[in-house]
Short mmCIF file of C-alpha atoms and ligand atoms in Angstrom, two decimals:
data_model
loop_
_atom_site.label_atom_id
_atom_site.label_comp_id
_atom_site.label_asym_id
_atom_site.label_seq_id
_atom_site.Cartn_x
_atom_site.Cartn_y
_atom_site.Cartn_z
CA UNK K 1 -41.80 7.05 4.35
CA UNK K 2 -40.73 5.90 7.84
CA UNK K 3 -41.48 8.87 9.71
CA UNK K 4 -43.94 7.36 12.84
CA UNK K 5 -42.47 4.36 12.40
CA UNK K 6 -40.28 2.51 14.40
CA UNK K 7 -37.43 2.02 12.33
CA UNK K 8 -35.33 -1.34 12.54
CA UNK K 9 -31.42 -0.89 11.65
CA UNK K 10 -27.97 -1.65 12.94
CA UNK K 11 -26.19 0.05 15.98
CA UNK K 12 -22.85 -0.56 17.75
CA UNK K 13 -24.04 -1.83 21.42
CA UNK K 14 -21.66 -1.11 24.11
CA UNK K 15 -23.10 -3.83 26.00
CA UNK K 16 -20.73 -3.20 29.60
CA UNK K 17 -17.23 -2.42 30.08
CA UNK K 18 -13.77 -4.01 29.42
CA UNK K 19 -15.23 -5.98 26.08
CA UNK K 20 -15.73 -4.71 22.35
CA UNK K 21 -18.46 -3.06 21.07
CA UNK K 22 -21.59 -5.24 19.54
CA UNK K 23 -22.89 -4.40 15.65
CA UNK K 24 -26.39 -5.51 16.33
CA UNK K 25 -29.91 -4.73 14.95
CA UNK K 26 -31.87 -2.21 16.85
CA UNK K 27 -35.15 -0.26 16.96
CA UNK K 28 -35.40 3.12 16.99
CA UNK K 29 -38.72 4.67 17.92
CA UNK K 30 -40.19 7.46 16.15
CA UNK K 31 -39.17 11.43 17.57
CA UNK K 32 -41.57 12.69 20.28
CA UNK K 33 -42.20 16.46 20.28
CA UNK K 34 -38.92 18.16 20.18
CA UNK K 35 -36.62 15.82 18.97
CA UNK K 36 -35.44 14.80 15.59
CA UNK K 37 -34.58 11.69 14.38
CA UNK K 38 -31.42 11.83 12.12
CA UNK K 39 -29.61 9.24 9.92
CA UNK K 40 -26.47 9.16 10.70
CA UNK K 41 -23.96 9.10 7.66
CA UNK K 42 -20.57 9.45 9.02
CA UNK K 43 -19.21 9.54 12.75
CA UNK K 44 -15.46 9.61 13.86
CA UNK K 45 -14.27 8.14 16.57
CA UNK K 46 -13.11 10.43 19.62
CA UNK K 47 -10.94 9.54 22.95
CA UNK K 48 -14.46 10.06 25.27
CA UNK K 49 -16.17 7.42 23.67
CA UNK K 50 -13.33 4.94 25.30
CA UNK K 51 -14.12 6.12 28.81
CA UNK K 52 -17.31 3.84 29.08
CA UNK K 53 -15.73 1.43 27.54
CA UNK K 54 -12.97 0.92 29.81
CA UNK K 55 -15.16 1.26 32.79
CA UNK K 56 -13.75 4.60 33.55
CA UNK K 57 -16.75 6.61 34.21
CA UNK K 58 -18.08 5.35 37.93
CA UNK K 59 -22.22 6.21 37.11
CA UNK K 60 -22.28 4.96 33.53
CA UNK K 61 -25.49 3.29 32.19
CA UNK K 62 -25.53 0.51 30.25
CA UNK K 63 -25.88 -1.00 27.98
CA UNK K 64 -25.55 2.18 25.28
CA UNK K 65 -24.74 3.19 21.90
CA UNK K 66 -21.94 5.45 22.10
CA UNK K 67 -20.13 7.98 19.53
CA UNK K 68 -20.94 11.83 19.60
CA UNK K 69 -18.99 12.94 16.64
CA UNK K 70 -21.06 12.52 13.71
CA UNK K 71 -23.39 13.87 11.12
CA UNK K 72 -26.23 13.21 9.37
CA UNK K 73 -29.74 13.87 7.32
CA UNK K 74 -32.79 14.45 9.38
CA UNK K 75 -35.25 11.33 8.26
CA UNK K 76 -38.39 13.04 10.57
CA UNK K 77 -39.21 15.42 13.29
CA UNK K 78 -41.66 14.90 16.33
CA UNK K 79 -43.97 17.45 17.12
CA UNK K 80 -43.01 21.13 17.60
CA UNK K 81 -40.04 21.05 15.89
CA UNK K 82 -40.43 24.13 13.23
CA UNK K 83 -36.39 25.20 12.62
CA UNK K 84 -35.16 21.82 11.64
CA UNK K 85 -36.99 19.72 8.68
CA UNK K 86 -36.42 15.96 6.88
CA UNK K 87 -33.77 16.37 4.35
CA UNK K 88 -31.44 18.93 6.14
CA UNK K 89 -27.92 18.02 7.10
CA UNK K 90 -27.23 18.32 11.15
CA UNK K 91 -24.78 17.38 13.84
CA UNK K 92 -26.12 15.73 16.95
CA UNK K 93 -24.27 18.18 19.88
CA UNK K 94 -22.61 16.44 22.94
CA UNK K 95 -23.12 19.81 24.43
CA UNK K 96 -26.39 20.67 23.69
CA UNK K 97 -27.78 24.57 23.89
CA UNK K 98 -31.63 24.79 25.60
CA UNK K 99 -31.63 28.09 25.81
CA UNK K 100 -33.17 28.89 29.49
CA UNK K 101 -30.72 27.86 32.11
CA UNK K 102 -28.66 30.00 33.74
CA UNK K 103 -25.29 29.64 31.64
CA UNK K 104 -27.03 29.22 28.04
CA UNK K 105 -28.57 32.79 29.01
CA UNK K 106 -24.53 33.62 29.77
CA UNK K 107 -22.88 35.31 26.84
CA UNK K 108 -19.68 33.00 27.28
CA UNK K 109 -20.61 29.88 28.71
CA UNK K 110 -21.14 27.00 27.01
CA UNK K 111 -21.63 24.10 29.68
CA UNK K 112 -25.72 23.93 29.54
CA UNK K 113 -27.92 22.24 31.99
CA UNK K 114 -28.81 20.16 29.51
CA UNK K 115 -24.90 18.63 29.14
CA UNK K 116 -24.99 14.58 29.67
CA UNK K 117 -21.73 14.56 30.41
CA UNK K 118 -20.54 14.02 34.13
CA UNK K 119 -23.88 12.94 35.05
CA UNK K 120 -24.46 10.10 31.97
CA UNK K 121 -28.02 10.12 32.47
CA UNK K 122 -27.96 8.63 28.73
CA UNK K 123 -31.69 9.11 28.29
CA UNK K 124 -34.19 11.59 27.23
CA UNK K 125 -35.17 14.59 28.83
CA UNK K 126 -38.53 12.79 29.39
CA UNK K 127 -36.18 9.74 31.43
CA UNK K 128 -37.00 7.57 28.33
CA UNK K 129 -35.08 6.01 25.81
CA UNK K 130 -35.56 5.78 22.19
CA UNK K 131 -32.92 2.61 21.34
CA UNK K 132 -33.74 -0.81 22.29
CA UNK K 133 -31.88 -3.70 21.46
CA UNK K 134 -32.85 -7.57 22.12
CA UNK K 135 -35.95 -6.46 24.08
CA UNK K 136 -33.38 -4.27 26.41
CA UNK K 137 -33.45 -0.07 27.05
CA UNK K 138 -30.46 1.02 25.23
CA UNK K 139 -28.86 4.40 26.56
CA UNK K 140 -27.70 6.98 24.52
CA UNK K 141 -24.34 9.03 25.18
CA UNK K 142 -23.76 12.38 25.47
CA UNK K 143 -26.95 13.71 24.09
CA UNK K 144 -26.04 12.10 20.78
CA UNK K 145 -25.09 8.76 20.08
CA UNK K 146 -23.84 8.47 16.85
CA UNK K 147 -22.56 4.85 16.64
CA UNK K 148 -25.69 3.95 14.98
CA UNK K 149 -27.63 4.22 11.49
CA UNK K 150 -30.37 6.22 13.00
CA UNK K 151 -30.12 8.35 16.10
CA UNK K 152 -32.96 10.63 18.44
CA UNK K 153 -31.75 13.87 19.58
CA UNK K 154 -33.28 16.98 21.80
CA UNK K 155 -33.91 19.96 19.29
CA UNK K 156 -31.58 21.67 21.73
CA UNK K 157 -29.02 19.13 20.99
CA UNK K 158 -28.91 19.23 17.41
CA UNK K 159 -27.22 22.19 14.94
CA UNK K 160 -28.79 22.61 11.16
CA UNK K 161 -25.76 22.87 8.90
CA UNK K 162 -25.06 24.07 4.91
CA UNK K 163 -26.54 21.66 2.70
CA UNK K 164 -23.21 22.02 0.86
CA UNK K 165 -21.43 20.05 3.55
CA UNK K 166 -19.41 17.36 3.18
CA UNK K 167 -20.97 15.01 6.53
CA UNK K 168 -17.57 12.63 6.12
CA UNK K 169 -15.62 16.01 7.07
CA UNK K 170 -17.91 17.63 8.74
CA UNK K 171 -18.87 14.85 11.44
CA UNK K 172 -15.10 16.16 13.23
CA UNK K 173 -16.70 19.64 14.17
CA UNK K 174 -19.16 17.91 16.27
CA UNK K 175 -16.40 17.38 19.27
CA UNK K 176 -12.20 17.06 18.24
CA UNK K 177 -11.88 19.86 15.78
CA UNK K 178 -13.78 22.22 17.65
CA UNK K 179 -12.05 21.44 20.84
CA UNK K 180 -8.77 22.28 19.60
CA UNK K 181 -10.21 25.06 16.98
CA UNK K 182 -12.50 26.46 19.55
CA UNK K 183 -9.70 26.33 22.47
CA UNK K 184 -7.88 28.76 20.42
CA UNK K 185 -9.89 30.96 18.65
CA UNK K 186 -12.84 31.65 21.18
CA UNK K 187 -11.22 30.33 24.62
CA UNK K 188 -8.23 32.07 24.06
CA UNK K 189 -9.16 34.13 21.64
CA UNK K 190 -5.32 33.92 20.12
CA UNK K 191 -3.98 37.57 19.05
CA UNK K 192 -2.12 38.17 15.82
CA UNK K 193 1.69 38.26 16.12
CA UNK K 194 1.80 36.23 19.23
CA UNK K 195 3.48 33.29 20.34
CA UNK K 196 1.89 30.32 21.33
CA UNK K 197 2.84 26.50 22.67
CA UNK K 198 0.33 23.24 22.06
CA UNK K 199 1.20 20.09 24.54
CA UNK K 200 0.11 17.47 22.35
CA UNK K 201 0.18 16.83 19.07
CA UNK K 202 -2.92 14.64 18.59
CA UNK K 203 -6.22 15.48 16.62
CA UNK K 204 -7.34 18.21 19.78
CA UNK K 205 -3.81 19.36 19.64
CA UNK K 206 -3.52 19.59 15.94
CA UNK K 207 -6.56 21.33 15.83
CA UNK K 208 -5.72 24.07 18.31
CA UNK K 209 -2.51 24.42 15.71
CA UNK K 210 -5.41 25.33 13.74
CA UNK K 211 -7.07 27.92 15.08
CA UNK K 212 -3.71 29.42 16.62
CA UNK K 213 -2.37 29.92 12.47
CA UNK K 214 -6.11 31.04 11.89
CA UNK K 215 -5.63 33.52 14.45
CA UNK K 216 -2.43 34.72 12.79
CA UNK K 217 -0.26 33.79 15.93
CA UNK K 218 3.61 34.38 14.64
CA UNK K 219 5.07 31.47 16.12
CA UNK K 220 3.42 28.25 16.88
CA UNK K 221 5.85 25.57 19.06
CA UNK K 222 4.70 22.43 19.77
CA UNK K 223 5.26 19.81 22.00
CA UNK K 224 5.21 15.99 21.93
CA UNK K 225 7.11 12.77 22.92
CA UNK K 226 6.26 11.22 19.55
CA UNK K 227 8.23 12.66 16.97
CA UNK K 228 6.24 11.34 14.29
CA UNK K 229 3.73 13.99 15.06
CA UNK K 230 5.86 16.83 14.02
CA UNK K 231 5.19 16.44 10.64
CA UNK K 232 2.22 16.85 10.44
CA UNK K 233 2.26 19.81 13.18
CA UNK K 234 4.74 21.27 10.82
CA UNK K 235 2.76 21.33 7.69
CA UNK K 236 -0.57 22.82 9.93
CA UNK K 237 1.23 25.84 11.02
CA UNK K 238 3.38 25.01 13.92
CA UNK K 239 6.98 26.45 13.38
CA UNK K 240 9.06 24.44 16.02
CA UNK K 241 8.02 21.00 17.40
CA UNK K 242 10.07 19.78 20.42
CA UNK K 243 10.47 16.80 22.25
CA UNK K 244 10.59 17.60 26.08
CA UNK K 245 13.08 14.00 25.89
CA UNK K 246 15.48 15.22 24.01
CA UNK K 247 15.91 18.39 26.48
CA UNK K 248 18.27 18.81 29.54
CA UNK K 249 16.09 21.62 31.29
CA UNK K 250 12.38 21.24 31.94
CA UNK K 251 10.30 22.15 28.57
CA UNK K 252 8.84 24.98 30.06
CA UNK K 253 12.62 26.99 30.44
CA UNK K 254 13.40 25.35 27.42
CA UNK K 255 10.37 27.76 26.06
CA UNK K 256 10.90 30.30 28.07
CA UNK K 257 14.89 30.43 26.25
CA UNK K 258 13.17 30.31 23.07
CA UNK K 259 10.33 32.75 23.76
CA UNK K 260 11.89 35.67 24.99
CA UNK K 261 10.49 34.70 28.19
CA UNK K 262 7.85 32.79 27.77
CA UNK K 263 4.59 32.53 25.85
CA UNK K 264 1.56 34.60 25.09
CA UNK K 265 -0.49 31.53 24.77
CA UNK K 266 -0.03 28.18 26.08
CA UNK K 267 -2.47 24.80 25.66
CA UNK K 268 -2.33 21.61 27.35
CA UNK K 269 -3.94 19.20 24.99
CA UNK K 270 -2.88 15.62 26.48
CA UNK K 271 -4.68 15.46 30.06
CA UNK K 272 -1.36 14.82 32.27
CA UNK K 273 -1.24 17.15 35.54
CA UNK K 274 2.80 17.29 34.61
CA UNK K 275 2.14 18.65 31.05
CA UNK K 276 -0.96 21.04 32.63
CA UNK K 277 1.48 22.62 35.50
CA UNK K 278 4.23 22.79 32.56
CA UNK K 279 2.21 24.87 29.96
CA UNK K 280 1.05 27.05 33.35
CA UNK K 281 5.03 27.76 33.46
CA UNK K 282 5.93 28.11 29.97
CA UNK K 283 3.33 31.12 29.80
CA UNK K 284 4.80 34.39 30.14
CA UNK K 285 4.61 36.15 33.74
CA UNK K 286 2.16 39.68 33.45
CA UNK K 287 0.29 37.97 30.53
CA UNK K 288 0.46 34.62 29.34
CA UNK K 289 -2.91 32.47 29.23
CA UNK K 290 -2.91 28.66 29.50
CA UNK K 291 -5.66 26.89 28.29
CA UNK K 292 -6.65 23.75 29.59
CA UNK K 293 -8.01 21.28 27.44
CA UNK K 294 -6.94 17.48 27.83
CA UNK K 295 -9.43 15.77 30.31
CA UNK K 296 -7.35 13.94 33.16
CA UNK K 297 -8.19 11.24 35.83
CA UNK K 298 -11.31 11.95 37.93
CA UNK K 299 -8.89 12.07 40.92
CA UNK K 300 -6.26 14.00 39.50
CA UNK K 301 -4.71 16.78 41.31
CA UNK K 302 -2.85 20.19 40.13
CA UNK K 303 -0.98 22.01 42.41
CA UNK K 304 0.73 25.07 41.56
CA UNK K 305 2.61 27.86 42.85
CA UNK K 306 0.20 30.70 43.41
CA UNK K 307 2.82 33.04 42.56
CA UNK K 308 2.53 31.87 39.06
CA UNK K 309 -1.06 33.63 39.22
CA UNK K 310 0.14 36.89 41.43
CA UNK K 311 2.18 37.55 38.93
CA UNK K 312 -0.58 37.93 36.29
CA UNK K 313 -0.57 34.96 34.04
CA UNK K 314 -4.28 33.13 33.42
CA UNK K 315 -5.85 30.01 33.32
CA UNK K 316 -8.25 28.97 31.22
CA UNK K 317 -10.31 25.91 30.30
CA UNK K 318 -13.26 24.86 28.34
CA UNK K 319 -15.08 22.10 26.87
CA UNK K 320 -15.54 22.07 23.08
CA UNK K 321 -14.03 25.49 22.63
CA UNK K 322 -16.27 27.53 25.13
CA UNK K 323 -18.73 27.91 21.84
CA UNK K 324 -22.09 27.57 22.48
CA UNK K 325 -22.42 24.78 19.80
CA UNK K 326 -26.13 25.19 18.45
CA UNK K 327 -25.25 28.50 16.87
CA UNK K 328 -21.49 28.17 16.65
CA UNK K 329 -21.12 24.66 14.81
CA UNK K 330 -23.11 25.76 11.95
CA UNK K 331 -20.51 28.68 11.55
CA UNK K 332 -17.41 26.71 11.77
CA UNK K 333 -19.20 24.45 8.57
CA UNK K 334 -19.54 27.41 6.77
CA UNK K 335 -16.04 28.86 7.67
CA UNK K 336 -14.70 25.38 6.82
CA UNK K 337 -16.58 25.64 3.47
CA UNK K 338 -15.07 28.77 2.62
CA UNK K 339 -11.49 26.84 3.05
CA UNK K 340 -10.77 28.89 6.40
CA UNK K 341 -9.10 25.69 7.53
CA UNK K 342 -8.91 22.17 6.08
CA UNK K 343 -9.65 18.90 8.40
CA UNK K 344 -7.81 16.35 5.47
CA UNK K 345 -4.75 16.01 8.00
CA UNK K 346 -7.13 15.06 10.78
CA UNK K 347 -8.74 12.35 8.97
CA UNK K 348 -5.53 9.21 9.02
CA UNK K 349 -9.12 6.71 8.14
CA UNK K 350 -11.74 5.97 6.83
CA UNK K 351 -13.57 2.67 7.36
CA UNK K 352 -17.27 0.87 6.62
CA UNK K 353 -19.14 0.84 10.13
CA UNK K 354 -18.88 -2.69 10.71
CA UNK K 355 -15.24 -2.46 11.45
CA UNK K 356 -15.72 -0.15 14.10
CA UNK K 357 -13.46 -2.22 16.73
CA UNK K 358 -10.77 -1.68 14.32
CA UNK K 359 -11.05 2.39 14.49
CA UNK K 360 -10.72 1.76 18.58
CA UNK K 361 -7.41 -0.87 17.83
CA UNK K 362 -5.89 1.91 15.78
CA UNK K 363 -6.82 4.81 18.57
CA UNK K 364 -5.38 2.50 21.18
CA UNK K 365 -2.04 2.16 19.47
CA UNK K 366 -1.74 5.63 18.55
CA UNK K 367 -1.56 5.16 14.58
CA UNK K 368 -4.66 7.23 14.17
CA UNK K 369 -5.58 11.15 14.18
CA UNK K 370 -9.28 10.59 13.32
CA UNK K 371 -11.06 7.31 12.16
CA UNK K 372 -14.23 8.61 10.49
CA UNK K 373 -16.76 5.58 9.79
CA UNK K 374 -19.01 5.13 6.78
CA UNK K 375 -22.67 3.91 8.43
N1 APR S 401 4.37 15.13 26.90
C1 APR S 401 4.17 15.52 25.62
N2 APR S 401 3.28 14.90 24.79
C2 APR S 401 2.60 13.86 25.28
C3 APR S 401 2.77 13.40 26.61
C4 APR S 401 3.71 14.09 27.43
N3 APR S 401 3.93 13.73 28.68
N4 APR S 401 1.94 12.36 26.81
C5 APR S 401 1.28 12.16 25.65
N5 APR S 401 1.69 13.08 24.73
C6 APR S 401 1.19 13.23 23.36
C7 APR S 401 0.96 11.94 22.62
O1 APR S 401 2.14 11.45 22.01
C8 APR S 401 -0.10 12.36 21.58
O2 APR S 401 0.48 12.77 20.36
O3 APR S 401 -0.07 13.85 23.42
C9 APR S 401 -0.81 13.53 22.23
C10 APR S 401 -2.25 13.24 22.64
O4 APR S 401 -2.97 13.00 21.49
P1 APR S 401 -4.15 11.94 21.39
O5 APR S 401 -3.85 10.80 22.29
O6 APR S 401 -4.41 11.69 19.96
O7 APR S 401 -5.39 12.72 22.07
P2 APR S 401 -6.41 13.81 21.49
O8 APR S 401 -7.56 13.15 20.81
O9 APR S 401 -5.69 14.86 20.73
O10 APR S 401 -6.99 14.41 22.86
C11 APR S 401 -6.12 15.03 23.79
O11 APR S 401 -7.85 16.35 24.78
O12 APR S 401 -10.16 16.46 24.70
C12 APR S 401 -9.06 15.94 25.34
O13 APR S 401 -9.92 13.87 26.21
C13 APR S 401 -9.01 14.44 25.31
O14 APR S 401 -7.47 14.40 27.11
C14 APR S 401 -7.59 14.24 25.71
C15 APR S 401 -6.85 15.39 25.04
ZN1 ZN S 402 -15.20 13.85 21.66
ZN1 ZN S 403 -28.99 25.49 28.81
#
C-alpha cells in the first residue's frame, strides 16, 4: 500500500504564465489529518484553469498544478477523516463546504470561507503544500488541483459520490455542468411552463439548457454568434437559437417580439458586460430574473438603468449553481445516474493526459465543449 508514503507520479506544472503547461514527475506527500489523498482518474478541462495561465489573475502563485474538474478514487485518508474511506469515488470541490463560517451556516449561500478562488492562496489550510516538483513548493488551485495523477484535498473540499459512477462523466459536475445546471435549477429555480433565454451556447450555457428543460420551462431560446452551436442547443432542449448578427433590432426587443414581452428567465453565460445588460433587458418588466453567470474582466463595469429594477425584474448570480457542493454534487451524480439529464453532448473529447496542451489548443479555438483527460 502507499498510504504514508510519499507517492512519486506525473503532474501537469503550470510553471508561470504566457507558456504551456509542463507533464513532469512530482511528489505527493501523504494526507495530514483532514485531508484525503485521491487518484485522480479523469479531469476536464474548464475556461478558469486558463486564467493563470494567461497571467490574468494579478495574486496568482506559482508555480501550480491546475484543473478543478475532475474525479477520482480515494488511495488514503490522514487522520480524522471518518466519512470518506480508500476505495470510494469523490470529486475534489473548487468550492469547498467547512461547515462553520458564516455563509456555509446560510441556507442559500454557497461561497464558503474556505473558497480559493479570488484570493489563490493555492495551499493548505495549514499554509503548506503537499506537491513538490524539482525540489520546488508546487501550489494547488482552487482547493483541488486535478491536473495530476494524485491530488490532496481538505475533507471540506471533497464530495463522496455513488460507486456506480462513471468518473469520465462525472468529473463535469465538479465545476461546468453544475454551473449551467445549478444556474437554472437552484439559482433560478426555473418554473414549469415558462420562458427562458441562455446567452451562450458553450458547455455553461448548454448546461443551463439543461436544467431549464429539467425544470420543464416551455420555451427555451438561445443565443449565440456561432451558429454551429445551435445544433446542439437544439437537440438539449432549446426551441429557438438566434444569432443577435443576423438581427436589425437589439436581441433583447428581438425577444421581447418573440416573448410576449419578454422573458421569465434570462442567463448570461459568456462574461461580456453587453450580453449581461442585454439578458437584464430581455427579462420581462414585474418579473423576469436574469442570472448572471459568465465571469468578466476584473475591471469590468455594468451600468444599467435602475428603472429596469423599479420596475420589478431581478438579478441574480452565483458561482457553481448557488449549491452548496459537498452535499449537492453527490445528488446531481445520483440524479445523473437515474438519466435525469445526460452530459454525452458536453463531452466533444477525450484524450490520454499527456496531451493536455492539446485540450487547451482546442478550447482556445473554440472546437471544443468539454475535453475530459484520461490520467
Ligand atoms: N453574443 C452571443 N454569444 C457570444 C458572444 C456574444 N457577444 N460572445 C461569445 N459568445 C458565445 C460563444 O460563441 C460561445 O459559444 O458564447 C459561448 C461561450 O462559450 P464558451 O466559450 O465555451 O464558455 P463556457 O465554458 O460555456 O463558459 C461561459 O461562464 O463560467 C463562466 O468563466 C465562464 O465566463 C465563462 C462563461
Ligand atoms: Zn471551472
Ligand atoms: Zn464555510
Amino acid at each position: 500500500s502507499t498510504a504514508g508514503k510519499v507517492i512519486k507520479c506525473r503532474a501537469a506544472i503550470c510553471w508561470g504564465a504566457h507558456q504551456p503547461l509542463k507533464v513532469e514527475e512530482i511528489e505527493v506527500a501523504p494526507p495530514k489529518a483532514n485531508e484525503i489523498r485521491i487518484k485522480i482518474i479523469s479531469t476536464a478541462i474548464c475556461h478558469t484553469d486558463t486564467l493563470p495561465m494567461e497571467g490574468m489573475l494579478a495574486t496568482y502563485n506559482y508555480p501550480s498544478i491546475l484543473g478543478h474538474e475532475g474525479a477520482g478514487i480515494v488511495e488514503s485518508v490522514g487522520p480524522g477523516v471518518t466519512l470518506i474511506h480508500p476505495g470510494d469515488k469523490v470529486i475534489p470541490l473548487c468550492f469547498p463546504v467547512c461547515g462553520v463560517c458564516r455563509v456555509c451556516k446560510h441556507p442559500d449561500a454557497n461561497t464558503c470561507d474556505r473558497v480559493d478562488g479570488g484570493k489563490y492562496i493555492g495551499l493548505m489550510e495549514d499554509g503548506t503544500s503537499r506537491f513538490t516538483c524539482k525540489g520546488k513548493l508546487i501550489h494547488n488551485f482552487l482547493t483541488s488541483s486535478t491536473f495530476t495523477e494524485f491530488t490532496v484535498v481538505a475533507e471540506n473540499a471533497c464530495a463522496k459520490i455513488d460507486s456506480a459512477a462513471p468518473l469520465n462523466r462525472a468529473c463535469l459536475i465538479g465545476c461546468g455542468f453544475t454551473t449551467g445546471y445549478g444556474s437554472a435549477t437552484h439559482t433560478a429555480n426555473v418554473k414549469p411552463g415558462t420562458t427562458c433565454v441562455v446567452y451562450g451556447l458553450g458547455g455553461v450555457g448548454l448546461s443551463a439548457v439543461i436544467g431549464c428543460r429539467v425544470n420543464g420551462a416551455a420555451r427555451i431560446i438561445g443565443v449565440d454568434i456561432n451558429k454551429e452551436k445551435f445544433v446542439k442547443a437544439k437537440k438539449l432542449g432549446a426551441t429557438d437559437c438566434i444569432d443577435p448578427n443576423d438581427c436589425k433590432k437589439p436581441i433583447h426587443e428581438v425577444i421581447a417580439e418573440m416573448t410576449d414581452g419578454g422573458a421569465d428567465y434570462s442567463f448570461e453565460c459568456i462574461g461580456n458586460v453587453d450580453t449581461m445588460l442585454s439578458a437584464i433587458k430581455c427579462s420581462h418588466y414585474a418579473f423576469g430574473v436574469c442570472v448572471i453567470i459568465g465571469v468578466a474582466a476584473s475591471d469590468a463595469k455594468v451600468s444599467i438603468d435602475p428603472m429596469l429594477l423599479l420596475t420589478g425584474r431581478t438579478v441574480k448570480g452565483a458561482f457553481i449553481g448557488g449549491l452548496k457542493c459537498k452535499t449537492a454534487i453527490p445528488l446531481l451524480v445520483l440524479d445523473y445516474l437515474k438519466n435525469k439529464f445526460s452530459m454525452e453532448e458536453l463531452v466533444t473529447h477525450t484524450m490520454p493526459f499527456e496531451k493536455i496542451n492539446d485540450g487547451f489548443k482546442l478550447l482556445h479555438e473554440g472546437k471544443s465543449i468539454r475535453t475530459v483527460l484520461d490520467v
